[in-house]
CSV table of C-alpha atoms and ligand atoms in Angstrom, one decimal:
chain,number,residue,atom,x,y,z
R,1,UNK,CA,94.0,145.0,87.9
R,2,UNK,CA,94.6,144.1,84.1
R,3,UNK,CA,94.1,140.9,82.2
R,4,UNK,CA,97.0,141.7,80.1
R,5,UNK,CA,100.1,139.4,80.9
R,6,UNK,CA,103.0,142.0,82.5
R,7,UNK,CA,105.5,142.0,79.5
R,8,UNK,CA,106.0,145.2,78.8
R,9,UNK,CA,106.8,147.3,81.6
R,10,UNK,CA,104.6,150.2,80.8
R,11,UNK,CA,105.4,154.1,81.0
R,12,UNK,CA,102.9,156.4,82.9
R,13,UNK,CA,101.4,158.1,80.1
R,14,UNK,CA,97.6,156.9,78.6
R,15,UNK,CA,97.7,158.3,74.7
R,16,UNK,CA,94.1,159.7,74.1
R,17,UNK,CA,95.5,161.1,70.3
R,18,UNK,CA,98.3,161.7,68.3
R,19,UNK,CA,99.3,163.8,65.3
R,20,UNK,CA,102.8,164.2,63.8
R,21,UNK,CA,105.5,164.3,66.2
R,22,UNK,CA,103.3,164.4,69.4
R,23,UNK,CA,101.4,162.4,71.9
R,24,UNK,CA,98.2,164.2,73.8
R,25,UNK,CA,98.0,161.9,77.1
R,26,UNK,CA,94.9,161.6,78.4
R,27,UNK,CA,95.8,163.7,81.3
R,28,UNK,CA,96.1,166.7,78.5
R,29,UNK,CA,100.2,166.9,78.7
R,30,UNK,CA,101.2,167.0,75.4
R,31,UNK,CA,104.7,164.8,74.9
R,32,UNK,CA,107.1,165.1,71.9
R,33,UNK,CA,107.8,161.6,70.5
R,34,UNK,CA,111.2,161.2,69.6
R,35,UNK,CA,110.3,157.3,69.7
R,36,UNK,CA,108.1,156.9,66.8
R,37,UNK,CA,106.8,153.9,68.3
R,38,UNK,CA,110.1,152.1,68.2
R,39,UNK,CA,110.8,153.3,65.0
R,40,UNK,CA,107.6,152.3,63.3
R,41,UNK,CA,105.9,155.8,62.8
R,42,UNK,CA,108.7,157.3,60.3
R,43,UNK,CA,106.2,160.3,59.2
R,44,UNK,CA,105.0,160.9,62.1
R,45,UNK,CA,101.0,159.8,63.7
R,46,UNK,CA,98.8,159.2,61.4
R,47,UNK,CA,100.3,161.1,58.1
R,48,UNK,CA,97.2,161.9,56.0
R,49,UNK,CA,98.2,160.4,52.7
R,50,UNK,CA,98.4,156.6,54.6
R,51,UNK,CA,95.3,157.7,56.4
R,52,UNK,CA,93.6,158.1,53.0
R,53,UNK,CA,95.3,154.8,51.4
R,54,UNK,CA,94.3,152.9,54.3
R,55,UNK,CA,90.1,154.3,54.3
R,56,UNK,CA,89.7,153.9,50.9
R,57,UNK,CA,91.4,149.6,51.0
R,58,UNK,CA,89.1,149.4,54.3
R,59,UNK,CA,86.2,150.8,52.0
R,60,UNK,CA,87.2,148.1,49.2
R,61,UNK,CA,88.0,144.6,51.2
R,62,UNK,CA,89.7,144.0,54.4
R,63,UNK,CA,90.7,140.4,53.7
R,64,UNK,CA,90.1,137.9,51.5
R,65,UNK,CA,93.2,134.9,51.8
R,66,UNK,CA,96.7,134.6,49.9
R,67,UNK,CA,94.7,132.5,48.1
R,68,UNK,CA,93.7,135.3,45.7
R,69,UNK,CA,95.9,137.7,43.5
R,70,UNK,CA,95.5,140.9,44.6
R,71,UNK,CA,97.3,144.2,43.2
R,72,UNK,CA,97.9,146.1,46.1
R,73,UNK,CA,100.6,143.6,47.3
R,74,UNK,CA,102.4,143.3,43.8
R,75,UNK,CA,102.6,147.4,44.0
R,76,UNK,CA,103.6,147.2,47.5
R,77,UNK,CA,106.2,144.4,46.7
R,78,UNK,CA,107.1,146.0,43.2
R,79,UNK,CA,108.1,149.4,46.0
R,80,UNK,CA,110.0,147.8,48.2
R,81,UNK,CA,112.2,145.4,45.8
R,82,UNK,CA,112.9,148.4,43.2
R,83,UNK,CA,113.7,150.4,46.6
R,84,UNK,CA,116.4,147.7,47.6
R,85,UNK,CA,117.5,146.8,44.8
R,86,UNK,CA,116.4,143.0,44.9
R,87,UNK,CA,113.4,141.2,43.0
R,88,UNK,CA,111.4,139.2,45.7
R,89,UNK,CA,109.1,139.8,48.6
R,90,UNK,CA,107.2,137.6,51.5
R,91,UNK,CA,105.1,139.6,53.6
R,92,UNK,CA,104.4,138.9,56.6
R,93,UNK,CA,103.0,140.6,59.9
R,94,UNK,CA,106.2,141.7,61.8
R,95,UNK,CA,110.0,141.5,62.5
R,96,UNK,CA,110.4,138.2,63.8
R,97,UNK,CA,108.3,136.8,61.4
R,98,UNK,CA,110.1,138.5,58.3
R,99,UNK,CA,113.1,136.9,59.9
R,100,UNK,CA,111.8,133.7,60.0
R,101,UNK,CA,111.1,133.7,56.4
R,102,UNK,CA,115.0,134.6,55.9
R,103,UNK,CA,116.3,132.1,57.8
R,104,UNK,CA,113.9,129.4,56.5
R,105,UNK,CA,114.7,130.6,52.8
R,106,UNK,CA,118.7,130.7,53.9
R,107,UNK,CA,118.6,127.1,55.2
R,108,UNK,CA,116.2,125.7,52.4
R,109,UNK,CA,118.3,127.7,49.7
R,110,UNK,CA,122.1,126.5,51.0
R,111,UNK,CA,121.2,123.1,52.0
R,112,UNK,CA,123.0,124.2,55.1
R,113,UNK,CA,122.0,125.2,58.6
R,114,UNK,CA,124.7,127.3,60.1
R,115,UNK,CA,123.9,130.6,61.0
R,116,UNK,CA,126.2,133.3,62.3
R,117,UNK,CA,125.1,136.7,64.2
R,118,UNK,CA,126.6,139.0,66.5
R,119,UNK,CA,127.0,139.3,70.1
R,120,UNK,CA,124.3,142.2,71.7
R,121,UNK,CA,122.1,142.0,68.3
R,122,UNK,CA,118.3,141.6,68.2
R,123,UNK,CA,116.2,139.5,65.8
R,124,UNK,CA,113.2,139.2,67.1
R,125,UNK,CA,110.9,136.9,69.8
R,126,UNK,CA,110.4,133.6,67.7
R,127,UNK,CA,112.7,130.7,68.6
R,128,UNK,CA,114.4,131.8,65.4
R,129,UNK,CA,114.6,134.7,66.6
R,130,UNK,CA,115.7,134.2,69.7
R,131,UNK,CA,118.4,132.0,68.2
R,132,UNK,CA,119.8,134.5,66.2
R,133,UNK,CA,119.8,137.5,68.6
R,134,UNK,CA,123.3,137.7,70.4
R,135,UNK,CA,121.6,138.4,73.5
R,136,UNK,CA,121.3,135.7,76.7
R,137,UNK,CA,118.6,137.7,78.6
R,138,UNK,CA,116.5,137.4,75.3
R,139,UNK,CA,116.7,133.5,75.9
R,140,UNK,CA,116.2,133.3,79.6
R,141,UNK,CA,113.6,130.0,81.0
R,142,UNK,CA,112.9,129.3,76.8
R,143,UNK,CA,115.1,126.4,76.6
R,144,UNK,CA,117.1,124.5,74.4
R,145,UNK,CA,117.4,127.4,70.9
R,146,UNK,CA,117.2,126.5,67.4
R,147,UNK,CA,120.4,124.9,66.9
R,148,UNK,CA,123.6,125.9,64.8
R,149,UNK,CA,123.3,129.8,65.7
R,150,UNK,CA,126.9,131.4,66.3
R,151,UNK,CA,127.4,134.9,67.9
R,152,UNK,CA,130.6,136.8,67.4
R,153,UNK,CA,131.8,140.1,68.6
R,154,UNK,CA,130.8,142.6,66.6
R,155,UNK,CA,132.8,144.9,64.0
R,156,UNK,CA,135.5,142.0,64.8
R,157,UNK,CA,137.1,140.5,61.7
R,158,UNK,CA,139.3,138.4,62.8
R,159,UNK,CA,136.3,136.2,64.9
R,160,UNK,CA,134.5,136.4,61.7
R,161,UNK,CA,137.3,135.4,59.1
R,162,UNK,CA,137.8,132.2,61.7
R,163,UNK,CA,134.1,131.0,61.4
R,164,UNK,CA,132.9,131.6,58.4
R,165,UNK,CA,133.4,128.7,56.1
R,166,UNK,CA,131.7,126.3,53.6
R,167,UNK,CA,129.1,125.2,55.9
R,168,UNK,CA,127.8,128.6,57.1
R,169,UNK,CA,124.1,128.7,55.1
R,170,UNK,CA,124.1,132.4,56.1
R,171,UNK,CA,125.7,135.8,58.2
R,172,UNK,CA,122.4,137.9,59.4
R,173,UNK,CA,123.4,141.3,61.0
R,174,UNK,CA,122.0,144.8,61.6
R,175,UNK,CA,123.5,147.8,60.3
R,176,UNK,CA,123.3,149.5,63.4
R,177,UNK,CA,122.2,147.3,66.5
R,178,UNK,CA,119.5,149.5,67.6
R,179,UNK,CA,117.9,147.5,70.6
R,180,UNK,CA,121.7,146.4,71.2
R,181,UNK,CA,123.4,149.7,72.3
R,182,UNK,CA,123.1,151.9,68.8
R,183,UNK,CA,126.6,150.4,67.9
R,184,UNK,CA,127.3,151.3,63.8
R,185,UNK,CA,128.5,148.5,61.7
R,186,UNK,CA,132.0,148.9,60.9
R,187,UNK,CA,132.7,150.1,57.0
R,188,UNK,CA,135.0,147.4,56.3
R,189,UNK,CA,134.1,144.9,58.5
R,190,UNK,CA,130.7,144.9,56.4
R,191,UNK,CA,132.7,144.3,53.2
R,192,UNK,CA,134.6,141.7,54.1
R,193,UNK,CA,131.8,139.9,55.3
R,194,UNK,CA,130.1,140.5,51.8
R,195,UNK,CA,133.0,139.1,50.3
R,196,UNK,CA,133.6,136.2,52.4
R,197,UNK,CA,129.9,135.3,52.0
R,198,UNK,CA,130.2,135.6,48.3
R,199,UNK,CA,133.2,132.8,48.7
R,200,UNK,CA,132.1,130.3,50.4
R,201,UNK,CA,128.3,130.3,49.2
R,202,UNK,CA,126.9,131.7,51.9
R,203,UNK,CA,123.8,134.7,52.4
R,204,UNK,CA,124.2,137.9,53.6
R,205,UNK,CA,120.9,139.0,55.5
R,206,UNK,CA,120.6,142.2,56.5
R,207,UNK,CA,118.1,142.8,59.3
R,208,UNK,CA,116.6,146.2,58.0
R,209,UNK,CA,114.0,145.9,60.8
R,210,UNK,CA,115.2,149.1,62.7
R,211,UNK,CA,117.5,151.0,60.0
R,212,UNK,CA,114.9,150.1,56.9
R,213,UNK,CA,112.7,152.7,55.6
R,214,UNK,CA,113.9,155.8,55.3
R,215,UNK,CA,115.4,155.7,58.8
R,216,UNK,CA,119.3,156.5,58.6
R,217,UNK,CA,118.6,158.9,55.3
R,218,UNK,CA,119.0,156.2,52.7
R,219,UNK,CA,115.9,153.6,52.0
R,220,UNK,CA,117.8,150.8,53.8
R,221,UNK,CA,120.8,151.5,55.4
R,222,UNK,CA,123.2,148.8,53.7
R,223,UNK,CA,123.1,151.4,50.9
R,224,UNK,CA,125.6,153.3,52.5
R,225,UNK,CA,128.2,150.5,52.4
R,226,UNK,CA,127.9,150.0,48.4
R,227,UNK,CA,127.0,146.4,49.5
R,228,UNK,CA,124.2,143.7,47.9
R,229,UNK,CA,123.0,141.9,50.2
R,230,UNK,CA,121.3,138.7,49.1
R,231,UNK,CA,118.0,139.1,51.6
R,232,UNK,CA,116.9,142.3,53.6
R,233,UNK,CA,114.7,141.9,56.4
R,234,UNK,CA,112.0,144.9,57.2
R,235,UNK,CA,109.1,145.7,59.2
R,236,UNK,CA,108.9,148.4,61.9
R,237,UNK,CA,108.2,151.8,59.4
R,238,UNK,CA,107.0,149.9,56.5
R,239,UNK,CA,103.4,149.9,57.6
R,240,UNK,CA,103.5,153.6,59.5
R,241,UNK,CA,102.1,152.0,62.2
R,242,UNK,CA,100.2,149.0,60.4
R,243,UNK,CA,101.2,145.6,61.2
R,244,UNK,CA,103.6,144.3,58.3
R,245,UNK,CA,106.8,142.9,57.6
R,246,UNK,CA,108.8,141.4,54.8
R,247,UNK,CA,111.5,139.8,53.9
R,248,UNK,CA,113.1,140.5,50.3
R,249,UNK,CA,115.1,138.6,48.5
R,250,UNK,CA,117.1,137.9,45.1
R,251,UNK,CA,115.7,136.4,42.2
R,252,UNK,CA,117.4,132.9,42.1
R,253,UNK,CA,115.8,132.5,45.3
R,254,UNK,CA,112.7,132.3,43.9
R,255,UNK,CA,112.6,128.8,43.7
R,256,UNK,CA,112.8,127.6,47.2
R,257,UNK,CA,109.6,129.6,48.3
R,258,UNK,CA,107.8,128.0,46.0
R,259,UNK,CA,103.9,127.1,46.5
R,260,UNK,CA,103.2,125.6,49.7
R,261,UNK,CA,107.0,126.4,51.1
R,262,UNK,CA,105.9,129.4,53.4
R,263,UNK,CA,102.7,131.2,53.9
R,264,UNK,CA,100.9,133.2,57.0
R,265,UNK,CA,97.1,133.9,56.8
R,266,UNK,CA,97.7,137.6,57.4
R,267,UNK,CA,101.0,138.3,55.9
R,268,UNK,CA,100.3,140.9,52.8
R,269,UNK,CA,96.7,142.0,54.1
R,270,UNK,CA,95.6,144.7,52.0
R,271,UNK,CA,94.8,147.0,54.2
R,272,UNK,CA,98.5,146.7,55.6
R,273,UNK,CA,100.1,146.5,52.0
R,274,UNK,CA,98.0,149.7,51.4
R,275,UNK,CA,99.8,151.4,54.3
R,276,UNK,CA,102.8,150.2,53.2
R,277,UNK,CA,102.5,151.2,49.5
R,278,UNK,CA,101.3,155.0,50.9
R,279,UNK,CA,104.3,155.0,53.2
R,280,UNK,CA,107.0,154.3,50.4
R,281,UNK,CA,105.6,156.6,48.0
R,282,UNK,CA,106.8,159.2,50.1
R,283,UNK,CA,109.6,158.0,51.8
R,284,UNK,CA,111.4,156.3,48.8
R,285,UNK,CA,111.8,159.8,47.0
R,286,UNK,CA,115.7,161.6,47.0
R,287,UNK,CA,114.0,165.1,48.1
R,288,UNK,CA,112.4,163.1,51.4
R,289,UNK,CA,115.4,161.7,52.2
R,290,UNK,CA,118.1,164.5,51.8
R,291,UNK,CA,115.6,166.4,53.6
R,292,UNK,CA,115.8,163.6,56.5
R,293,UNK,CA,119.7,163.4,56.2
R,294,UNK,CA,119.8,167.0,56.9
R,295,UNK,CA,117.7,167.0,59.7
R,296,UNK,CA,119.9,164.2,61.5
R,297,UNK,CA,122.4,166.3,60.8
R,298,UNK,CA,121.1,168.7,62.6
R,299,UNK,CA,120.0,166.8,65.8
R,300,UNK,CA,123.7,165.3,65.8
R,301,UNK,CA,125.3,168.7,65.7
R,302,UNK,CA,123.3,170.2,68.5
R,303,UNK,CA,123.5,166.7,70.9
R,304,UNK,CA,127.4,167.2,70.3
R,305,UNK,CA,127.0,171.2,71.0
R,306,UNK,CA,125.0,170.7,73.7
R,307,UNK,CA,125.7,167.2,76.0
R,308,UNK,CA,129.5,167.0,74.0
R,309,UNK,CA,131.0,168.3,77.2
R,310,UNK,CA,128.8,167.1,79.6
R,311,UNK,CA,130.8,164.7,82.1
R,312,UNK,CA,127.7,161.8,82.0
R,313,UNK,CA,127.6,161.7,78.6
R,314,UNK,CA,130.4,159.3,77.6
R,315,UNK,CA,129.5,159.2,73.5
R,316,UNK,CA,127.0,160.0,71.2
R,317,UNK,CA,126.7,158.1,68.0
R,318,UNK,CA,124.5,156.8,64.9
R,319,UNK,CA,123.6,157.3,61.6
R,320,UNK,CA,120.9,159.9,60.0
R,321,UNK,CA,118.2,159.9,62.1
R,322,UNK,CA,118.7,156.7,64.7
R,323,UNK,CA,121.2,158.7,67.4
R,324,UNK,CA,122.2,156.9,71.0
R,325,UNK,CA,123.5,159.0,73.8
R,326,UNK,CA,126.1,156.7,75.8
R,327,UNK,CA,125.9,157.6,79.6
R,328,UNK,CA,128.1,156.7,82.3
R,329,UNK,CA,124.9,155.8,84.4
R,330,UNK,CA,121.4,154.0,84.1
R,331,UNK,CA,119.3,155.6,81.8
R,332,UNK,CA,115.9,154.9,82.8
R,333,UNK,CA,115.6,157.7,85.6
R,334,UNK,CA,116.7,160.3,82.9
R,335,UNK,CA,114.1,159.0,80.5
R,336,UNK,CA,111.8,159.2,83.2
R,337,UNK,CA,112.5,162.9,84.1
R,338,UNK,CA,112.4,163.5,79.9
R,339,UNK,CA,108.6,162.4,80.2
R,340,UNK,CA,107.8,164.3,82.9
R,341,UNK,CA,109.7,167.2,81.1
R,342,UNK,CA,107.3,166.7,77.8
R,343,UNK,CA,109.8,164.2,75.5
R,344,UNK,CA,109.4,160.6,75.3
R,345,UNK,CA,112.8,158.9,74.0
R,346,UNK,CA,113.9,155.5,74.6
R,347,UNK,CA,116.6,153.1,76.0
R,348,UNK,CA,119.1,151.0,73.7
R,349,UNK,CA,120.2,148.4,76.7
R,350,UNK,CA,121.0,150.0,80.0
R,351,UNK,CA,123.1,153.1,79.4
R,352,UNK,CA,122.3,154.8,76.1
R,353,UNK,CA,119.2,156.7,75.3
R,354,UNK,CA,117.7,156.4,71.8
R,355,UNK,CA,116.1,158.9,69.4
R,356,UNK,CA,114.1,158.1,66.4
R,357,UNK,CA,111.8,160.6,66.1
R,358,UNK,CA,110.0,160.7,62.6
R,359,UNK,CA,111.7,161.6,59.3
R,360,UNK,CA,109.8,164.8,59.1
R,361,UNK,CA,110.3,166.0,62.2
R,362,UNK,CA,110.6,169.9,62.2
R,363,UNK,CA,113.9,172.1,62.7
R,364,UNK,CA,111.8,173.5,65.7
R,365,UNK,CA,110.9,170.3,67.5
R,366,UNK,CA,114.7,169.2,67.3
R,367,UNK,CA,115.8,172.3,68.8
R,368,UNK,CA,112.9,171.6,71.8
R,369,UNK,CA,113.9,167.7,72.3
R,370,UNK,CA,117.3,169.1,72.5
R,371,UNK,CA,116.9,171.5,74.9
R,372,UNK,CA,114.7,169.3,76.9
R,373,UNK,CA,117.3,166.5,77.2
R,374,UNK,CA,120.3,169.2,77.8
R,375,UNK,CA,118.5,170.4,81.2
R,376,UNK,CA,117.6,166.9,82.2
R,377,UNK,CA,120.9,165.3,81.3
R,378,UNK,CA,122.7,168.6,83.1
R,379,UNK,CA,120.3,167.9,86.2
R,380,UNK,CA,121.7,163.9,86.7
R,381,UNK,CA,125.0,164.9,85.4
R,382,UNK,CA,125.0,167.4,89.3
R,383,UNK,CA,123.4,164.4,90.9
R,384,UNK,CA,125.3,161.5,89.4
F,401,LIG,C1,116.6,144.8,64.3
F,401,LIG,C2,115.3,144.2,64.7
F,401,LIG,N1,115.0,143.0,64.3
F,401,LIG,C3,113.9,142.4,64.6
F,401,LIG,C4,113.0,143.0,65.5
F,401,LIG,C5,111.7,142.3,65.8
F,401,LIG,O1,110.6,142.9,65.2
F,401,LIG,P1,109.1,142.7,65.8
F,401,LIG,O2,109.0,143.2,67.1
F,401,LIG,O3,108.3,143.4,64.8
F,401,LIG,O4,108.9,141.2,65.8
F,401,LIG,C6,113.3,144.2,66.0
F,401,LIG,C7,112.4,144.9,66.9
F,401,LIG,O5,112.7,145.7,67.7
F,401,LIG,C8,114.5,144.9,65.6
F,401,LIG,O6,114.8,146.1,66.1
């Protein structure tokens, strides 16, 4: 019996420890985690230089209120906005919430209310978030939304070019929809919609959530599309495992989060911040991520060499390190026989399995995952 309410259909493994790129259960298995715990642990469990960051705030003060100045968020902030390229930050504890500041700041900013997304996108659990995601099993028993949301296909400019106009406060979308299918933003698609934004005074939010930190070999992923977005949304790997978000901004949106405009008791806690600070000092450096570009490389040459020609594969796609295998069947028995076979991995909607093991992952534990999923995937691909 547990106390807990049942939303999260669990997995059968207890963690007792964890230390890079692998999980000791409790029964003693050892499991390679190409999950990173959705995407949060980007150098790996517990990587000692955030370990230290994070003993020595604990050792100094835990909390004190917003109410205070305090330097370890200004460095963290100063990190992430030099990172991205933009000028302001509001921390708070988590996705959604960094998504609710955008969307707050959008509305308050434009005077306007109109928001569009895209169909099978994920924004988080809030009502705003819920609005914004483009998916109706997100929403189920909740109610009436937050009004004015519109969801259009995406990667489809036509929809877009007929909906955008001088009401539309703001277009929020993800780089690559991770919880939606792995499904990469089209190159031109994404321009247009910069452009079209820029005309009819409208923000571009990028929900960085997923693809942020380090994750697709860039420090946010719009920086492959030679795009500016005018707010970025992060959380997930900004905290290695700490609980923090943000949202980011550009400076002459300074003025509408003004005193008293936002706030969250816990958003920029030190000891979170200090995490965060740790985590970008490594992560935001060219070496780190050419090294990470290389090894996605690598794990998407050898899923194409070695499920390519597998019938049950149908497509294997993504961007640095975020891959999604596209089967023909249900993938929650496969990723069920993957645990048993020592690799956890996870689903992206019903038929793709998704990868995002850490950013340092080693040339060696690729080449294992990979061979792990090859025999499992071969074994469903004889019974499918
Ligand atoms: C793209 C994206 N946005 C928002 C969220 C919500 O983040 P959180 O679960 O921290 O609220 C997620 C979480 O999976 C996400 O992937």
């Amino acid at each position: 019996m547990s106390y807990l309410f049942p939303t999260y259909q669990r997995w059968e493994i207890e963690p007792e420890k964890a230390a890079g790129a692998v999980i000791y259960g409790k029964d003693g298995t050892e499991y390679l985690d190409f999950t990173s715990g959705i995407g949060v642990c980007n150098l790996g469990h517990r990587p000692e230089a955030v370990e230290t960051a994070v003993k020595n705030q604990l050792e100094s003060f835990w909390h004190v209120s917003n109410l205070f100045p305090q330097s370890i968020q200004e460095e963290a902030a100063e990190k992430l906005a030099e990172a991205a390229d933009l000028d302001c930050v509001f921390f708070a504890n988590s996705g959604a919430e960094a998504n609710e500041a955008a969307i707050k700041l959008a509305r308050k900013a434009t005077g306007r209310t109109k928001i569009i997304s895209f169909l099978q996108s994920f924004h988080g659990r809030t009502f705003a978030g819920m609005a914004a995601t483009g998916q109706e099993k997100i929403k189920e028993g909740f109610g009436s939304m937050l009004e004015r949301f519109v969801h259009l296909p995406f990667n489809d400019l036509e929809a877009f070019q007929h909906e955008i106009g001088p009401e539309t406060a703001a277009v929020m979308i993800e780089i690559i929809q991770g919880e939606g299918g792995i499904h990469v933003v089209d190159s031109e698609f994404l321009k247009e919609i910069e452009k079209a934004c820029m005309q009819n005074g409208a923000l571009l939010i990028i929900d960085e959530i997923q693809t942020g930190i380090g994750r697709t070999g860039k420090p946010f992923a719009f920086q492959h599309f030679g795009i500016k977005p005018d707010i970025i949304t992060v959380a997930k790997g900004l905290g290695s495992g700490l609980p923090i978000g943000a949202a980011v901004g550009k400076a002459e949106l300074k003025e509408f989060f003004g005193p008293g405009s936002h706030g969250s008791t816990f958003g920029g806690n030190p000891v979170s911040t200090a995490a965060a600070s740790a985590t970008m000092e490594i992560i935001f450096h060219d070496e780190f991520l050419l090294e990470a570009t290389a090894k996605g490389n690598y794990l998407f040459e050898s899923l194409h060499k070695r499920l390519g020609q597998l019938d049950i594969v149908k497509e294997i796609r993504g961007l640095g390190l975020m891959a999604g295998i596209e089967m023909t069947t249900d993938v929650q028995p496969i990723l069920a026989a993957l645990r048993k076979a020592g690799l956890v991995a996870l689903p992206a909607g019903e038929k793709v399995i998704r990868l995002l093991p850490p950013l340092n992952v080693s040339q060696e534990e690729i080449e294992k995952a990979v061979k792990i999923i090859e025999e499992t995937v071969s074994m469903h691909s004889i019974t499918a």
